[in-house]
Short mmCIF file of C-alpha atoms in Angstrom, two decimals:
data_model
loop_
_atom_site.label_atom_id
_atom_site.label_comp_id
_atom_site.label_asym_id
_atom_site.label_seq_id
_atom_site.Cartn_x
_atom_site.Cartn_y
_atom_site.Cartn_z
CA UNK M 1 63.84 -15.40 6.13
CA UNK M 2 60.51 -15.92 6.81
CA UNK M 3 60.76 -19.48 6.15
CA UNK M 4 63.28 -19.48 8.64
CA UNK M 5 60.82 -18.28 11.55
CA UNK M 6 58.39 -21.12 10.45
CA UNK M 7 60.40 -23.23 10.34
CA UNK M 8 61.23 -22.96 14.16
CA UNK M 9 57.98 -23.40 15.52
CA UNK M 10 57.12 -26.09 17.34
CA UNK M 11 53.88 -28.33 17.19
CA UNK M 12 52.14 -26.00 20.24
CA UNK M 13 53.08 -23.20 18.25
CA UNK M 14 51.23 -24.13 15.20
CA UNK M 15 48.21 -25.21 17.31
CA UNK M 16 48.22 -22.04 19.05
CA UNK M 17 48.47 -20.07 15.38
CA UNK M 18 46.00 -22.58 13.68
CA UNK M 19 43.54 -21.50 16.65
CA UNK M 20 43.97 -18.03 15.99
CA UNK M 21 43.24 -18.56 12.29
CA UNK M 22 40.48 -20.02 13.29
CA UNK M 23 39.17 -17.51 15.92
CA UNK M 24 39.74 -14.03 13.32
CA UNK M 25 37.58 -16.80 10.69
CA UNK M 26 34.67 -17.79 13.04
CA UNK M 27 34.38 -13.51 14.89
CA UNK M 28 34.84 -12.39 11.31
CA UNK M 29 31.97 -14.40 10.35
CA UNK M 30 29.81 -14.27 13.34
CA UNK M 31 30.13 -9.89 12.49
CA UNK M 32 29.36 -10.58 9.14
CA UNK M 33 25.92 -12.48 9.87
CA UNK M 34 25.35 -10.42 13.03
CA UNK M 35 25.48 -6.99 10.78
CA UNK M 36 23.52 -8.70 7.74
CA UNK M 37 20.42 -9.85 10.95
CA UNK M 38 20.85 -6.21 12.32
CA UNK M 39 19.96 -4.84 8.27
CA UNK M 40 17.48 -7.82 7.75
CA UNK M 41 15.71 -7.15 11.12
CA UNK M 42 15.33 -2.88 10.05
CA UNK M 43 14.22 -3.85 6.77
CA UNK M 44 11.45 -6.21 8.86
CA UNK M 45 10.81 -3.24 11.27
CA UNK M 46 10.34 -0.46 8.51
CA UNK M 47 7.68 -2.99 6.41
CA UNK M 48 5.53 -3.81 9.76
CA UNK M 49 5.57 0.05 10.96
CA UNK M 50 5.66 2.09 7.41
CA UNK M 51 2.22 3.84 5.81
CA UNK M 52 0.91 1.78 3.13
CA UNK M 53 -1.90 4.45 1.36
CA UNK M 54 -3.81 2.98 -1.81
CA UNK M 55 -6.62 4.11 -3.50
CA UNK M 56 -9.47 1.53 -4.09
CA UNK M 57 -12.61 1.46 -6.11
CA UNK M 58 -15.43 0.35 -4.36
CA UNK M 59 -19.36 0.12 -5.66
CA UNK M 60 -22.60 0.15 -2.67
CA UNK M 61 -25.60 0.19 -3.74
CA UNK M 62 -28.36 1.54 -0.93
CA UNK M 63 -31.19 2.57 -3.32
CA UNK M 64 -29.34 2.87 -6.14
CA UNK M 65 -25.36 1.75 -7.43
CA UNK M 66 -22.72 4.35 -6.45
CA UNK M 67 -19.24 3.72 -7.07
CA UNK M 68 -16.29 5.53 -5.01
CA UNK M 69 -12.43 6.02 -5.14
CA UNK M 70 -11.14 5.03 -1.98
CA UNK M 71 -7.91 6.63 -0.69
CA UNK M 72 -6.87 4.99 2.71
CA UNK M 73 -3.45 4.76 4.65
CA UNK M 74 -3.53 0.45 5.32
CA UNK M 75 -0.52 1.25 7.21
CA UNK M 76 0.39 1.89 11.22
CA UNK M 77 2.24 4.83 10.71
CA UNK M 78 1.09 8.18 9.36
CA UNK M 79 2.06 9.98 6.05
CA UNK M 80 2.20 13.27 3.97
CA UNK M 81 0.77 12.91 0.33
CA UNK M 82 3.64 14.63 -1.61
CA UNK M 83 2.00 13.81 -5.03
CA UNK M 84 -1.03 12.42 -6.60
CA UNK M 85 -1.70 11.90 -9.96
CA UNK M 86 -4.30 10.16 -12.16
CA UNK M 87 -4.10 9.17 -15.73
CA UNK M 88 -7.82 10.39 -16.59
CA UNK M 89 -9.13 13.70 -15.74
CA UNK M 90 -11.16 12.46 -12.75
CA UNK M 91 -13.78 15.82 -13.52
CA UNK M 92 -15.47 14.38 -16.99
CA UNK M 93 -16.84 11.69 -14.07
CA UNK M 94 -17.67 13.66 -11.21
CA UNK M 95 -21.60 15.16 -10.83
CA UNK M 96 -20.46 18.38 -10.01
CA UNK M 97 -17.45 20.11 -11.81
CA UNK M 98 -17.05 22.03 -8.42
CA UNK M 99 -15.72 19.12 -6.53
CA UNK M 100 -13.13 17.07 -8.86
CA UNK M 101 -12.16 14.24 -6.37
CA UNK M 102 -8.26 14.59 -4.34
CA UNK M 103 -7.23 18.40 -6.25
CA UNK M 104 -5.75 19.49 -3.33
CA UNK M 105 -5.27 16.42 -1.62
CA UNK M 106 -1.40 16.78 -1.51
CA UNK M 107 0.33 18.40 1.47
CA UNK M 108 -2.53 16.32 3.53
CA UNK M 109 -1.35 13.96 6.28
CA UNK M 110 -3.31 10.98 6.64
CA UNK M 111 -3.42 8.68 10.00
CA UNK M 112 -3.58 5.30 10.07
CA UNK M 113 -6.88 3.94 8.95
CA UNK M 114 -8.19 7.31 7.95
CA UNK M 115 -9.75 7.25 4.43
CA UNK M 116 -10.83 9.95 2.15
CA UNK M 117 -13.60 9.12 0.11
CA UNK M 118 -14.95 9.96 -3.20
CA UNK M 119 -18.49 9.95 -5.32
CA UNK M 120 -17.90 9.39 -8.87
CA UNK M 121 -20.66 9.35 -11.75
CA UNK M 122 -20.95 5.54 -12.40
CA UNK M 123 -23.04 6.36 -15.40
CA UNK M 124 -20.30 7.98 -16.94
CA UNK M 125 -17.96 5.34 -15.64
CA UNK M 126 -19.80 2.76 -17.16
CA UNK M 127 -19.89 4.32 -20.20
CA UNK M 128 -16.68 5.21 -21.16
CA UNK M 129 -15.15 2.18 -18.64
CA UNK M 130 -11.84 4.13 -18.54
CA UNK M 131 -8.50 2.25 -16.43
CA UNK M 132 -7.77 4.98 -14.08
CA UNK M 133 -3.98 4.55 -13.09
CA UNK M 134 -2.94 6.67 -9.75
CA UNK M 135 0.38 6.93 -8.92
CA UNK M 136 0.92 8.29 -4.94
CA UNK M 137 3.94 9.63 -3.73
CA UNK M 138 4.31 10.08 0.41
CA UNK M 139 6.84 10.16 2.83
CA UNK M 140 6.72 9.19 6.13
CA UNK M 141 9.32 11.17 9.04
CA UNK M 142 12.38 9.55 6.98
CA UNK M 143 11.45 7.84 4.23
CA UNK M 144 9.52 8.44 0.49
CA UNK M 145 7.28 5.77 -1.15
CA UNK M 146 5.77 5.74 -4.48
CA UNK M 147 2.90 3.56 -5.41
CA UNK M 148 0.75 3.12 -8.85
CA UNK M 149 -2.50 1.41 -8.78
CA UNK M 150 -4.63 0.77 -11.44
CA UNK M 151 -8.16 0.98 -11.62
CA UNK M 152 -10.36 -1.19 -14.22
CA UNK M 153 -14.14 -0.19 -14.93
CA UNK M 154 -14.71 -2.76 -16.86
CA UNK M 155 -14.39 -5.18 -14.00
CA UNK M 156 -16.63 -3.60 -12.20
CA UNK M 157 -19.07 -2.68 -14.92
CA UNK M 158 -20.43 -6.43 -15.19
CA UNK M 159 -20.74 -6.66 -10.91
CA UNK M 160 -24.87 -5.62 -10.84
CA UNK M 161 -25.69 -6.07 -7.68
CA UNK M 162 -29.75 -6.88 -7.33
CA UNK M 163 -31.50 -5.95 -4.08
CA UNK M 164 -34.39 -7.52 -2.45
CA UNK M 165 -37.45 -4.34 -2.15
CA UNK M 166 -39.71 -3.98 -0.17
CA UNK M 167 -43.05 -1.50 -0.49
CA UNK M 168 -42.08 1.91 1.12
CA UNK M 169 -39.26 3.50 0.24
CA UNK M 170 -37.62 4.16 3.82
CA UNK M 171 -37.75 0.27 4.54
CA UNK M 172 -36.46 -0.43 1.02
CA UNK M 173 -33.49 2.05 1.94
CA UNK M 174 -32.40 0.30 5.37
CA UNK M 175 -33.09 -3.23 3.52
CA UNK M 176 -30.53 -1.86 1.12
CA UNK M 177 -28.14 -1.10 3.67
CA UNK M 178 -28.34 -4.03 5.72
CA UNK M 179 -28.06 -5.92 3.10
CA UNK M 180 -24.95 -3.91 1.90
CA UNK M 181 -23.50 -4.49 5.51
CA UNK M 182 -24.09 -8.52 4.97
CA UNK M 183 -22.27 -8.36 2.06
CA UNK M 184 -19.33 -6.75 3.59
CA UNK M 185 -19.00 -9.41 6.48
CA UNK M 186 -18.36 -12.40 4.30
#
């Protein structure tokens, strides 16, 4: 039977039914790559605009070496830390047991380019050279991100920076600095 109504069409009508084959194929596929540009496009939108917070180590040395934990949202979009962890108790290295470095950092929002900053004892850094492994957990207005960085002291254990001194102490402080700034330019 249904050979029978194929069997009477004519040439036009197989064109004309070969061009709708064609048609449902070619809209079928232009949705399909139209919906998967859409998704690729969001994906593009949410990585340019999302909050990207790490924590850093960083050493200066102005009269003498200080190294700090550096927790800054890289991002251009603003987030709420939800967790923060370390793998080392971060108070055997602070200099005063008062202030233990990001305890009640969660529940903060931090801004693009806003940084908290840290002072840790490099002595006891140095000594004990500990990886410190953070993992951060934030969310942004609708979506979560966890992050884990890892922190090595003995990299930066052998990075001795020497300064050039000069006779009183004040100038031997700003040479210290501006040459700290120097640094930072290149």
């Amino acid at each position: 039977m249904l050979f029978d109504f194929f069997a009477k069409f004519s040439i036009s009508n197989w064109i004309e039914t070969i061009g709708i084959f064609v048609s449902l194929i070619t809209s079928i596929t232009a949705i399909y790559i139209s919906v998967k540009t859409l998704k690729q496009n969001n994906k593009m939108i949410e990585e340019s605009t999302r909050p990207y917070i790490t924590i850093t180590g960083k050493m200066i040395n102005f009269q003498n070496q200080s190294f700090y934990l550096v927790l800054k949202n890289y991002g251009t979009s603003g987030a709420t830390i939800t967790k923060f962890t370390c793998n080392k108790e971060l108070s055997n290295y602070v200099y005063n047991d008062k202030y233990v470095p990001f305890t009640n950092i969660c529940g903060t929002f931090i801004a693009p380019n806003q940084s908290f900053i840290s002072n840790l004892n490099i002595n006891k850094l140095f000594e004990e050279k500990p990886n410190l492994i953070f993992e951060i957990e934030y969310e942004s207005q609708s979506n979560h991100y966890k992050e884990r960085f890892e922190i090595s002291m003995k990299s930066y254990s052998g990075l001795s920076i020497v300064r050039a001194n000069t006779k009183d102490k004040e100038l031997k402080i700003i040479s210290y600095v501006l040459q700290d700034l120097v640094e930072k330019q290149l």
